[in-house]
PDB file of C-alpha atoms in Angstrom:
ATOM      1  CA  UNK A   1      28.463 -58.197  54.241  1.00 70.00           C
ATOM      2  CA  UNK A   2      31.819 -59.519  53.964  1.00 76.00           C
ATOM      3  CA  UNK A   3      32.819 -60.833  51.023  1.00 82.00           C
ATOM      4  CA  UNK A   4      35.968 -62.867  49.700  1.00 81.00           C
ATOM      5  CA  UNK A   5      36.650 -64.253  46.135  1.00 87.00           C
ATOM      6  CA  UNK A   6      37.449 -67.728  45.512  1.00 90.00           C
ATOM      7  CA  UNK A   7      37.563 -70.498  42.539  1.00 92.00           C
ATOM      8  CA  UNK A   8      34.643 -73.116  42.213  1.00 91.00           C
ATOM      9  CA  UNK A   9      35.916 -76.997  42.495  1.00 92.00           C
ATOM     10  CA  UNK A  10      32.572 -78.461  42.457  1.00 90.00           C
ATOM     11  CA  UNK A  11      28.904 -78.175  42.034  1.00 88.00           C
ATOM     12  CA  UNK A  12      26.549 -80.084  43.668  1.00 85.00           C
ATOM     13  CA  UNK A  13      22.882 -79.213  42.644  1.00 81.00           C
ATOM     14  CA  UNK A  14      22.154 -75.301  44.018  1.00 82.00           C
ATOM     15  CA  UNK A  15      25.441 -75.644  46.183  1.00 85.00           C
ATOM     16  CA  UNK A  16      29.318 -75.079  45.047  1.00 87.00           C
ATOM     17  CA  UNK A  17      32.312 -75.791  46.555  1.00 89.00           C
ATOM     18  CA  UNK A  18      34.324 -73.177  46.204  1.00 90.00           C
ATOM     19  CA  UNK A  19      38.165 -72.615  47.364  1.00 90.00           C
ATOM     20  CA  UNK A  20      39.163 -69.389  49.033  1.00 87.00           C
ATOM     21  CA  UNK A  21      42.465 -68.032  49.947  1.00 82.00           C
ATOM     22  CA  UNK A  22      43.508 -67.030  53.461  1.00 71.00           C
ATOM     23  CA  UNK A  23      43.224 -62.652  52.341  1.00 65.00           C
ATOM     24  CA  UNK A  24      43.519 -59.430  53.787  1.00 59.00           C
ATOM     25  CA  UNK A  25      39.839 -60.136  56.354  1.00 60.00           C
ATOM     26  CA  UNK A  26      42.260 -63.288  57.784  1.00 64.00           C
ATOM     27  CA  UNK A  27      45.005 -61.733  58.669  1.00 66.00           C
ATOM     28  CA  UNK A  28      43.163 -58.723  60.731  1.00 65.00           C
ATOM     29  CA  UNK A  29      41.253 -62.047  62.451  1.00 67.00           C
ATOM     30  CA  UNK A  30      41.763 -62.896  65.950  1.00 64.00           C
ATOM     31  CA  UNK A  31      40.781 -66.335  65.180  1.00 64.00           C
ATOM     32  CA  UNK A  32      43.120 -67.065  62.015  1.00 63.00           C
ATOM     33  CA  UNK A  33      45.062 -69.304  63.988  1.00 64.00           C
ATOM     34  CA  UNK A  34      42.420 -71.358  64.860  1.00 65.00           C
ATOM     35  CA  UNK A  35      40.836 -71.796  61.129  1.00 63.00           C
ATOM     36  CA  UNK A  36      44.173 -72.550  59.485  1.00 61.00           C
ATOM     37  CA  UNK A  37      46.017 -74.622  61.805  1.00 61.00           C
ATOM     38  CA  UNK A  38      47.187 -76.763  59.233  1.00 65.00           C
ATOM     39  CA  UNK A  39      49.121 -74.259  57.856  1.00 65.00           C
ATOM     40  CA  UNK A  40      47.270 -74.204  54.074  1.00 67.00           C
ATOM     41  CA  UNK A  41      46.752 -71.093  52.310  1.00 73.00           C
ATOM     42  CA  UNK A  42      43.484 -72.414  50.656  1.00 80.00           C
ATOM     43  CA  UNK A  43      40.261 -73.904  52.416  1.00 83.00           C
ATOM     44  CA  UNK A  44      37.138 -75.158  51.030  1.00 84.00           C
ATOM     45  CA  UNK A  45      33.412 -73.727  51.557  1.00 82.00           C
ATOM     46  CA  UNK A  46      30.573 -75.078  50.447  1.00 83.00           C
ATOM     47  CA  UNK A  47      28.408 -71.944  49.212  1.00 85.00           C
ATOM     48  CA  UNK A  48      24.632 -71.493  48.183  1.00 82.00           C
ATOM     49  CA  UNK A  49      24.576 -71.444  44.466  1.00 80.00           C
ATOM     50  CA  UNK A  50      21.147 -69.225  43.505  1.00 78.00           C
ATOM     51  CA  UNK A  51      22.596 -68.571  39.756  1.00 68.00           C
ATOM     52  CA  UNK A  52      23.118 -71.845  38.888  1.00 64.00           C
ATOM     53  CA  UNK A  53      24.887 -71.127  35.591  1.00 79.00           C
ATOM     54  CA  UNK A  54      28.672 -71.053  37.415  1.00 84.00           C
ATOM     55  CA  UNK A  55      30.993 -73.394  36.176  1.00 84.00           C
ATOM     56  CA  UNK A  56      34.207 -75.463  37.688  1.00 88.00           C
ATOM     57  CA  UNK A  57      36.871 -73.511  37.204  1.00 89.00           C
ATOM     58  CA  UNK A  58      35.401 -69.882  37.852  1.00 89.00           C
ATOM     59  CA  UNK A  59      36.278 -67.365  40.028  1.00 91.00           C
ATOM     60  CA  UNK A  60      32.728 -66.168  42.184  1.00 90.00           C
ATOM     61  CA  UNK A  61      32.766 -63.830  44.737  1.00 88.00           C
ATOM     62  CA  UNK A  62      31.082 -65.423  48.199  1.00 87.00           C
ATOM     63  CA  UNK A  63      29.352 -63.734  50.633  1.00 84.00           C
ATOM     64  CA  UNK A  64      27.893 -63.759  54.141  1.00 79.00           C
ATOM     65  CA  UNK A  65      25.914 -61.104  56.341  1.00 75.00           C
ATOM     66  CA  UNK A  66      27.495 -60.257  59.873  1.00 75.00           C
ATOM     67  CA  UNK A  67      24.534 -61.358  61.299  1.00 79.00           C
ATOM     68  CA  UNK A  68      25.278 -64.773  60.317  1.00 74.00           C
ATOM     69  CA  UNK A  69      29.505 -64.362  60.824  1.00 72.00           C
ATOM     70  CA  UNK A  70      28.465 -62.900  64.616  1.00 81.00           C
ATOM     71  CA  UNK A  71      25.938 -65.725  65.207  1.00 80.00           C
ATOM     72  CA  UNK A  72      28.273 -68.670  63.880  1.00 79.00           C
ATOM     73  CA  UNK A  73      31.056 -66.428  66.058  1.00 81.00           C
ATOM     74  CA  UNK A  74      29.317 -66.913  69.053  1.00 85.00           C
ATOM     75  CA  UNK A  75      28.115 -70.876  68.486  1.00 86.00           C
ATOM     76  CA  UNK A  76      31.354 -71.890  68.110  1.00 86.00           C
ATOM     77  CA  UNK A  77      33.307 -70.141  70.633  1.00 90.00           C
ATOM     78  CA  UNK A  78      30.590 -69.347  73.421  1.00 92.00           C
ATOM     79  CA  UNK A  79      28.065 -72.268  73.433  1.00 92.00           C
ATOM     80  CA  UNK A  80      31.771 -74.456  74.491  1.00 94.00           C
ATOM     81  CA  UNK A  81      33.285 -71.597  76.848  1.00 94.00           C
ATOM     82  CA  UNK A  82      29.411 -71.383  78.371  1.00 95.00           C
ATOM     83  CA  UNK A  83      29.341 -74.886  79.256  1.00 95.00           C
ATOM     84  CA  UNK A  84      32.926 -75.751  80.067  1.00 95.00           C
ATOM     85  CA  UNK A  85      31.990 -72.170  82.872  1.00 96.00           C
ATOM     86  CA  UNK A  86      28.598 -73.817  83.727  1.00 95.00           C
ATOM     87  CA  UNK A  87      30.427 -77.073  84.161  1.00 94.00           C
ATOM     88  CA  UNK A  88      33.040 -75.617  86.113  1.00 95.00           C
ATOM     89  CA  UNK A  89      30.521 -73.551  88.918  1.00 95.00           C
ATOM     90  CA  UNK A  90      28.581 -76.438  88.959  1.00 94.00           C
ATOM     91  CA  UNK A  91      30.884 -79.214  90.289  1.00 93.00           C
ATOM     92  CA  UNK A  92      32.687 -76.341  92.255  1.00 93.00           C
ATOM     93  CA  UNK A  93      29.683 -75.747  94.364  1.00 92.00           C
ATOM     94  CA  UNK A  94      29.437 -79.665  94.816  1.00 92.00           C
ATOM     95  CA  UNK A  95      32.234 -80.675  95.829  1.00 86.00           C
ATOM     96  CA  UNK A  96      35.729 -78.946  94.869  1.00 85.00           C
ATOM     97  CA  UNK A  97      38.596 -78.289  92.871  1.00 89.00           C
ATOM     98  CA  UNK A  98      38.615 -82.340  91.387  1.00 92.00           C
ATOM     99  CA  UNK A  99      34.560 -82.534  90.445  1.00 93.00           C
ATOM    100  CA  UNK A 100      35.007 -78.783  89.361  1.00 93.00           C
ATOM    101  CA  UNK A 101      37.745 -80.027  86.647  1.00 94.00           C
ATOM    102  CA  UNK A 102      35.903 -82.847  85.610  1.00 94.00           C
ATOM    103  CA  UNK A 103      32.689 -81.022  85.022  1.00 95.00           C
ATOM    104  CA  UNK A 104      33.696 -78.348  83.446  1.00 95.00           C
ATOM    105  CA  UNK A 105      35.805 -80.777  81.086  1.00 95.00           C
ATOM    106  CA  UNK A 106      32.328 -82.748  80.182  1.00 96.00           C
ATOM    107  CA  UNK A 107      30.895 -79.228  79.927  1.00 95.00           C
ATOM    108  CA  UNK A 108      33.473 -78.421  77.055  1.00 95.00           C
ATOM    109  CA  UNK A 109      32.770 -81.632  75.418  1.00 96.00           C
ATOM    110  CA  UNK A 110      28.934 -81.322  75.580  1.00 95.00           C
ATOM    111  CA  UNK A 111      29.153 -77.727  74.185  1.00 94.00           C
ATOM    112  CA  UNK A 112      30.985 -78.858  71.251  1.00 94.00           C
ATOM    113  CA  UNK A 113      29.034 -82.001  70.715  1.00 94.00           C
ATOM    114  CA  UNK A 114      26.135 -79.595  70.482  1.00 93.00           C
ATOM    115  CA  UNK A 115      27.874 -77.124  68.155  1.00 91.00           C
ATOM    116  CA  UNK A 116      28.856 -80.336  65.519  1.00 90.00           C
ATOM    117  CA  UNK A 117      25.289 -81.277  66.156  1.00 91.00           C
ATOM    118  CA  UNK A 118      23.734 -77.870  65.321  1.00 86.00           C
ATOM    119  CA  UNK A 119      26.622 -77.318  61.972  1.00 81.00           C
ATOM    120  CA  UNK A 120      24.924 -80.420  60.257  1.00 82.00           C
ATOM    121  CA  UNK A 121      21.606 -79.664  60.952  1.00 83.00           C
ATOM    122  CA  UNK A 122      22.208 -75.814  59.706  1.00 76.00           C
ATOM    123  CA  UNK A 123      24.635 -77.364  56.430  1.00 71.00           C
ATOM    124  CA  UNK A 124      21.454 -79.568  55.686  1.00 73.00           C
ATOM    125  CA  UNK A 125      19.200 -76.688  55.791  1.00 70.00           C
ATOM    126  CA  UNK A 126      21.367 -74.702  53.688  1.00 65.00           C
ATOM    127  CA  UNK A 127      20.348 -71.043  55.246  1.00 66.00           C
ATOM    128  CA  UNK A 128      23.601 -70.736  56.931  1.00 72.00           C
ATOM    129  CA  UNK A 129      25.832 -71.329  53.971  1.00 80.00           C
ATOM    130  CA  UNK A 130      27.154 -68.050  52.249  1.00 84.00           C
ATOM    131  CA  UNK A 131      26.024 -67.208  49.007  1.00 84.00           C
ATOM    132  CA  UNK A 132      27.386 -66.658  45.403  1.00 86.00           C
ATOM    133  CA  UNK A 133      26.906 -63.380  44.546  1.00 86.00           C
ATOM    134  CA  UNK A 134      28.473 -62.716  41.196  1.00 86.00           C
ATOM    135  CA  UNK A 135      31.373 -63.878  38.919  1.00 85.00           C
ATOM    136  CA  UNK A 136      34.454 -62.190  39.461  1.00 82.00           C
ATOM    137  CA  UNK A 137      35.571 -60.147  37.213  1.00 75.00           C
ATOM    138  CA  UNK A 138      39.324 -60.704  38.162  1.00 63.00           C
ATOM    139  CA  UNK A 139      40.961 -64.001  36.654  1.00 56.00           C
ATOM    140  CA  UNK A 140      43.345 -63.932  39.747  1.00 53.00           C
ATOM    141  CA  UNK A 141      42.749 -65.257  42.969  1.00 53.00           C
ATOM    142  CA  UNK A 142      44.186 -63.194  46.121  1.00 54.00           C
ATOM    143  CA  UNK A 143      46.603 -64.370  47.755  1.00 50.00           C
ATOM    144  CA  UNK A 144      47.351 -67.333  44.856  1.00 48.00           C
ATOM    145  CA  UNK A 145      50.552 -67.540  43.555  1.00 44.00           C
ATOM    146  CA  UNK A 146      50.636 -70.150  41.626  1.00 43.00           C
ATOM    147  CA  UNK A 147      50.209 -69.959  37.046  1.00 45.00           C
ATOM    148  CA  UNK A 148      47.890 -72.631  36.889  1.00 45.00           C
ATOM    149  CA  UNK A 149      44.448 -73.146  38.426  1.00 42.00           C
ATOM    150  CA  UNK A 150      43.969 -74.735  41.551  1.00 42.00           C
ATOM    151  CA  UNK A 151      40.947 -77.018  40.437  1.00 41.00           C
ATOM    152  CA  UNK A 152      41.395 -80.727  39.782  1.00 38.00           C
ATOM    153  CA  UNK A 153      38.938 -81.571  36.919  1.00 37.00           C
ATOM    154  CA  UNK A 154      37.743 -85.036  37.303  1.00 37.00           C
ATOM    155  CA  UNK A 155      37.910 -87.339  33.967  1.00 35.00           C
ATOM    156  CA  UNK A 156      34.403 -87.038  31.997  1.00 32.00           C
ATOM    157  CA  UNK A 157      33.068 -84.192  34.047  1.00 36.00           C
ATOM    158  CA  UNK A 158      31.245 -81.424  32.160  1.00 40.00           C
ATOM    159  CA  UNK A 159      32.288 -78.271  33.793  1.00 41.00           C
ATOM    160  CA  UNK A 160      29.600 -76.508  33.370  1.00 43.00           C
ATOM    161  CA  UNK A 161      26.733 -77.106  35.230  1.00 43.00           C
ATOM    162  CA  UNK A 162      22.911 -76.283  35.054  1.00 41.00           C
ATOM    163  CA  UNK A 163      20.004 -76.386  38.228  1.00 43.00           C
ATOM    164  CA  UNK A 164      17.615 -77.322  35.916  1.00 43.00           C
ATOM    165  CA  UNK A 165      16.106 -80.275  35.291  1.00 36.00           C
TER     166      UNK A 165
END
């Protein structure tokens, strides 16, 4: 299971939103270029929240199975690549180089229209979201440098929130 810590910045029912640094699992990442092109240090995830007794503010420690990190893996960067390939063979066999490029181009674009497609149905669902396994026990967040914490509370906002009714 891989596992990374980060502070909760909302709570939304039996889901948090919790912010994560970039750590030590992003910088051994082939793909860390591609999930922090903006340049931040911090990212958002929304996270299954089975405790329910978190509050804004605290530091959790998330997790997901590889199972679910190798399926996600290959959504996003095969389903595309598949049928930008498919695309490509396709109008290659058809006609040439020009029907070849302009296939495989609508390929790409239908692969990731169906990849946005199947990340809302799956974020609905919930089942692919990683989970909150425990409070850390750390009041540090890796990779955070700055003294204060990196949650904005919102005016008139209890912090700590409850699943039940």
């Amino acid at each position: 299971m891989t596992e990374e810590t980060g502070r909760i910045v909302a709570l939304y029912g039996n889901q948090a939103e919790v912010e994560v640094s970039a750590g030590a699992a992003c910088e051994r990442c082939g793909a860390a270029a591609l999930c922090n092109w903006t340049g931040k240090r911090t990212r958002r995830i929304l996270a299954r929240n089975p405790h329910c007794s978190v509050a804004i503010g605290q530091l959790v420690v998330i997790g997901r199975g590889k199972r679910a990190s190798v399926r996600s893996a290959l959504a996003v960067f095969g389903l595309p690549a598949g049928m930008l390939l498919l695309g490509t063979i396709i109008g290659a066999i058809l006609d040439g180089d020009r029907l070849a490029a302009i296939l495989g181009g609508l390929g790409l674009l239908l692969g990731m229209t169906v990849v946005l497609i199947l990340e809302r149905i799956t974020a609905r669902q919930g089942n692919s979201l990683p989970v909150i396994l425990r409070v850390a026990e750390s009041d540090k967040l890796e990779g955070d440098t700055r003294e204060d914490s990196p949650v904005d509370h919102a005016d008139n906002v209890n912090p700590y929130h409850s699943c039940k009714p």
